[in-house]
Coordinates of C-alpha atoms in Angstrom, one line a residue:
Chain Q
G780 CA 22.0 83.5 -4.8
A781 CA 25.5 81.2 -4.4
V782 CA 27.1 81.2 -7.8
V783 CA 30.0 78.6 -8.6
S784 CA 32.0 78.3 -11.8
Q785 CA 33.8 75.9 -13.8
H786 CA 37.1 76.7 -16.3
P787 CA 37.1 75.5 -18.8
S788 CA 33.4 74.8 -19.8
W789 CA 35.0 72.8 -22.1
V790 CA 38.1 71.3 -23.5
I791 CA 39.4 68.7 -26.0
C792 CA 42.6 66.6 -25.4
K793 CA 44.8 64.3 -27.0
S794 CA 45.4 60.8 -25.4
G795 CA 48.0 60.9 -23.0
T796 CA 47.8 64.5 -21.5
S797 CA 46.5 66.2 -18.4
V798 CA 43.5 68.6 -17.8
K799 CA 43.1 70.5 -15.1
I800 CA 39.6 71.8 -14.1
E801 CA 38.7 74.7 -11.9
C802 CA 35.9 75.2 -9.5
R803 CA 35.4 78.6 -7.7
S804 CA 32.6 79.9 -5.3
L805 CA 32.4 83.3 -6.4
D806 CA 30.9 85.2 -3.1
F807 CA 31.0 82.6 -0.8
Q808 CA 33.5 80.4 0.8
A809 CA 33.3 76.6 0.7
T810 CA 35.5 74.4 2.9
T811 CA 34.0 71.8 1.3
M812 CA 33.4 70.9 -2.8
F813 CA 32.4 68.3 -4.5
W814 CA 33.5 66.5 -7.7
Y815 CA 31.0 64.4 -10.0
R816 CA 31.3 62.8 -13.3
Q817 CA 28.1 62.4 -15.5
F818 CA 28.3 60.1 -18.4
P819 CA 25.2 60.7 -21.5
K820 CA 22.1 59.9 -20.0
Q821 CA 23.3 58.6 -16.7
S822 CA 22.8 59.7 -13.3
L823 CA 25.7 62.2 -11.5
M824 CA 28.4 59.9 -9.9
L825 CA 30.1 61.2 -7.3
M826 CA 34.0 61.1 -7.5
A827 CA 35.4 62.8 -4.5
T828 CA 34.9 65.2 -1.6
S829 CA 37.5 67.8 -1.8
N830 CA 38.2 69.3 1.9
E831 CA 40.5 72.8 2.2
G832 CA 43.5 72.0 3.9
S833 CA 43.2 68.3 4.1
K834 CA 43.0 65.6 1.5
A835 CA 40.2 64.8 -0.6
T836 CA 38.1 61.8 -0.3
Y837 CA 37.4 59.3 -2.6
E838 CA 34.5 57.2 -3.7
Q839 CA 35.1 53.5 -4.1
G840 CA 36.6 52.9 -7.4
V841 CA 38.2 56.1 -8.3
E842 CA 41.8 56.3 -8.6
K843 CA 43.1 59.2 -6.6
D844 CA 46.1 59.2 -8.6
K845 CA 44.8 59.6 -11.7
F846 CA 42.1 62.4 -10.7
L847 CA 44.4 64.6 -8.5
I848 CA 42.2 66.9 -6.4
N849 CA 43.9 70.0 -4.5
H850 CA 41.4 72.9 -2.2
A851 CA 43.9 75.1 -1.7
S852 CA 41.6 77.8 -0.7
L853 CA 38.1 78.3 0.5
T854 CA 37.4 79.4 -2.9
L855 CA 39.1 77.1 -5.4
S856 CA 39.1 73.6 -5.6
T857 CA 41.1 71.8 -8.8
L858 CA 40.7 68.3 -10.3
T859 CA 43.3 67.3 -12.5
V860 CA 43.0 64.3 -14.7
T861 CA 46.4 63.1 -15.4
S862 CA 47.2 60.9 -18.4
A863 CA 43.7 60.9 -20.0
H864 CA 42.0 58.5 -22.2
P865 CA 39.0 58.2 -24.3
E866 CA 37.1 56.7 -21.6
D867 CA 37.5 59.6 -19.2
S868 CA 35.7 61.8 -21.7
S869 CA 32.7 62.7 -19.9
F870 CA 30.9 65.8 -18.3
Y871 CA 33.0 66.9 -14.8
I872 CA 30.7 69.1 -12.6
C873 CA 31.3 70.5 -9.2
S874 CA 29.4 71.8 -6.2
A875 CA 29.6 73.5 -3.1
P876 CA 27.2 73.3 -0.1
G877 CA 25.4 76.4 0.7
L878 CA 21.8 77.4 1.6
A879 CA 18.6 77.9 -0.4
G880 CA 16.5 79.9 1.8
D881 CA 15.6 77.8 4.6
S882 CA 17.0 74.7 2.8
D883 CA 20.5 73.6 2.6
T884 CA 21.3 72.2 -0.8
Q885 CA 24.3 72.3 -3.2
Y886 CA 25.2 75.1 -5.9
F887 CA 26.4 73.3 -9.1
G888 CA 29.2 74.6 -11.2
P889 CA 27.8 74.7 -15.0
G890 CA 30.0 71.7 -15.7
T891 CA 33.1 70.7 -18.1
R892 CA 32.9 68.8 -21.2
L893 CA 36.1 66.9 -21.5
T894 CA 36.8 65.1 -24.9
V895 CA 39.9 62.9 -25.1
L896 CA 40.9 62.1 -28.5
Chain X
G941 CA 22.3 48.5 -1.3
Q942 CA 21.0 52.1 -1.9
N943 CA 18.8 52.5 -4.5
I944 CA 16.9 55.6 -6.2
D945 CA 14.1 54.9 -8.7
Q946 CA 12.3 57.2 -10.9
P947 CA 10.9 56.7 -14.3
T948 CA 13.0 57.3 -17.1
E949 CA 11.0 59.3 -19.5
M950 CA 7.7 60.8 -19.2
T951 CA 5.3 63.0 -21.7
A952 CA 3.3 66.0 -21.0
T953 CA 1.1 68.6 -22.6
E954 CA 1.9 72.2 -22.4
G955 CA -0.4 73.7 -19.8
A956 CA -1.1 70.8 -18.0
I957 CA 0.1 68.8 -15.1
V958 CA 2.8 66.2 -14.3
Q959 CA 3.5 64.4 -11.5
I960 CA 7.2 62.7 -11.5
N961 CA 7.4 59.9 -8.5
C962 CA 10.5 58.6 -6.9
T963 CA 11.1 55.6 -4.3
Y964 CA 13.9 55.2 -2.2
Q965 CA 15.9 52.5 -0.2
T966 CA 19.0 54.0 1.8
S967 CA 21.1 53.7 4.6
G968 CA 19.3 56.3 6.6
F969 CA 17.8 59.6 5.8
N970 CA 18.8 63.2 6.1
G971 CA 16.6 65.0 3.6
L972 CA 15.4 64.6 -0.6
F973 CA 16.2 66.9 -3.0
W974 CA 14.8 67.4 -6.5
Y975 CA 17.1 69.0 -9.2
Q976 CA 15.9 69.9 -12.8
Q977 CA 18.8 69.7 -15.6
H978 CA 18.9 70.6 -19.1
A979 CA 20.8 68.7 -21.5
G980 CA 24.0 69.8 -21.3
E981 CA 24.1 71.8 -18.2
A982 CA 24.4 71.2 -14.9
P983 CA 21.6 70.7 -12.3
T984 CA 19.6 73.6 -10.7
F985 CA 18.1 72.7 -7.3
L986 CA 14.2 72.7 -7.0
S987 CA 13.1 71.9 -3.7
Y988 CA 14.1 70.0 -0.4
N989 CA 12.2 68.1 2.0
V990 CA 13.0 66.7 5.4
L991 CA 9.6 66.2 6.8
D992 CA 6.6 64.7 5.6
G993 CA 4.3 66.6 3.6
L994 CA 4.0 69.1 0.7
E995 CA 6.1 71.8 0.0
E996 CA 5.0 74.4 -2.4
K997 CA 6.9 76.9 -4.8
G998 CA 5.3 78.5 -7.5
R999 CA 4.4 76.1 -9.9
F1000 CA 6.5 73.3 -8.3
S1001 CA 5.7 71.2 -5.6
S1002 CA 7.6 68.4 -4.0
F1003 CA 6.0 65.7 -1.6
L1004 CA 7.8 63.4 0.6
S1005 CA 6.4 60.5 2.6
R1006 CA 9.7 58.9 4.7
S1007 CA 7.4 55.9 6.1
K1008 CA 6.9 55.0 2.3
G1009 CA 10.2 56.0 0.9
Y1010 CA 8.6 57.9 -1.6
S1011 CA 8.5 61.6 -3.0
Y1012 CA 6.7 63.3 -5.8
L1013 CA 7.7 66.4 -7.8
L1014 CA 4.6 68.0 -9.2
L1015 CA 4.9 70.4 -11.6
K1016 CA 1.5 72.9 -12.9
E1017 CA 0.8 74.9 -16.1
L1018 CA 3.6 73.1 -17.9
Q1019 CA 5.9 75.2 -20.4
M1020 CA 7.9 74.4 -23.0
K1021 CA 11.1 75.3 -21.1
D1022 CA 10.2 72.9 -18.5
S1023 CA 11.4 70.1 -20.7
A1024 CA 14.7 68.8 -19.0
S1025 CA 15.7 65.8 -16.6
Y1026 CA 14.5 65.9 -13.1
L1027 CA 16.8 64.3 -10.6
C1028 CA 15.6 62.9 -7.3
A1029 CA 18.6 62.8 -4.7
V1030 CA 18.8 61.4 -1.2
R1031 CA 21.0 62.1 1.5
D1032 CA 21.9 59.2 3.8
S1033 CA 23.2 59.0 7.3
N1034 CA 26.5 59.7 6.0
Y1035 CA 25.3 63.0 4.7
Q1036 CA 26.3 61.6 1.2
L1037 CA 23.9 62.4 -1.8
I1038 CA 22.8 59.5 -3.5
W1039 CA 21.3 60.2 -7.0
G1040 CA 18.5 59.0 -9.0
A1041 CA 19.1 58.3 -12.7
G1042 CA 16.4 61.1 -13.4
T1043 CA 13.4 61.4 -15.3
K1044 CA 13.5 63.2 -18.6
L1045 CA 10.2 65.4 -19.3
I1046 CA 8.9 65.7 -22.7
I1047 CA 6.9 68.5 -23.1
K1048 CA 4.4 68.5 -26.1
P1049 CA 2.4 71.7 -27.6

């Protein structure tokens, strides 16, 4: 089946620094990827839709200047959290659409746990 | 507004059957998904329903009634490894996924 990888799996950084998270589709091409954030015991929240070769589409309330998304190729999307603060600490997950049998679905990366001190 | 409701937590016994319900109110409907999420991990796909009826996949089955805005996930022959959160998600008319908060399932021996 399709595999999506994320790197790093966890990161701890100081407040004010920037953190880059990579999302790769390993054996398929993804013109679209999705970035989610999940706070403890809460639902997945879609942050933005990453589009290869064009600008990302951000959800309402998500600061595009703070969460920079680059979809440089058909297998790689990156999310950069700029000037991170403790309130940005969360579990960040990317996904790419694909097929599971006859059903279209999303394949999720393993997630990146960000802790901002 | 768009809304997906599922119970916060359920407890069941190993070897038993459990049904997790999901009701939704969304702007349009283009399919309903169930995902399993173990603590600290990303969700994994379980099932997809777009037409009314029951879809069976081994120990897991998912049911959909579009007229009632209702779905359930049925887990049979429960195993300890089934302890996880189960997320219901609906794809709306804009093909966006709207997520429920998830149901934490606790399996007891």
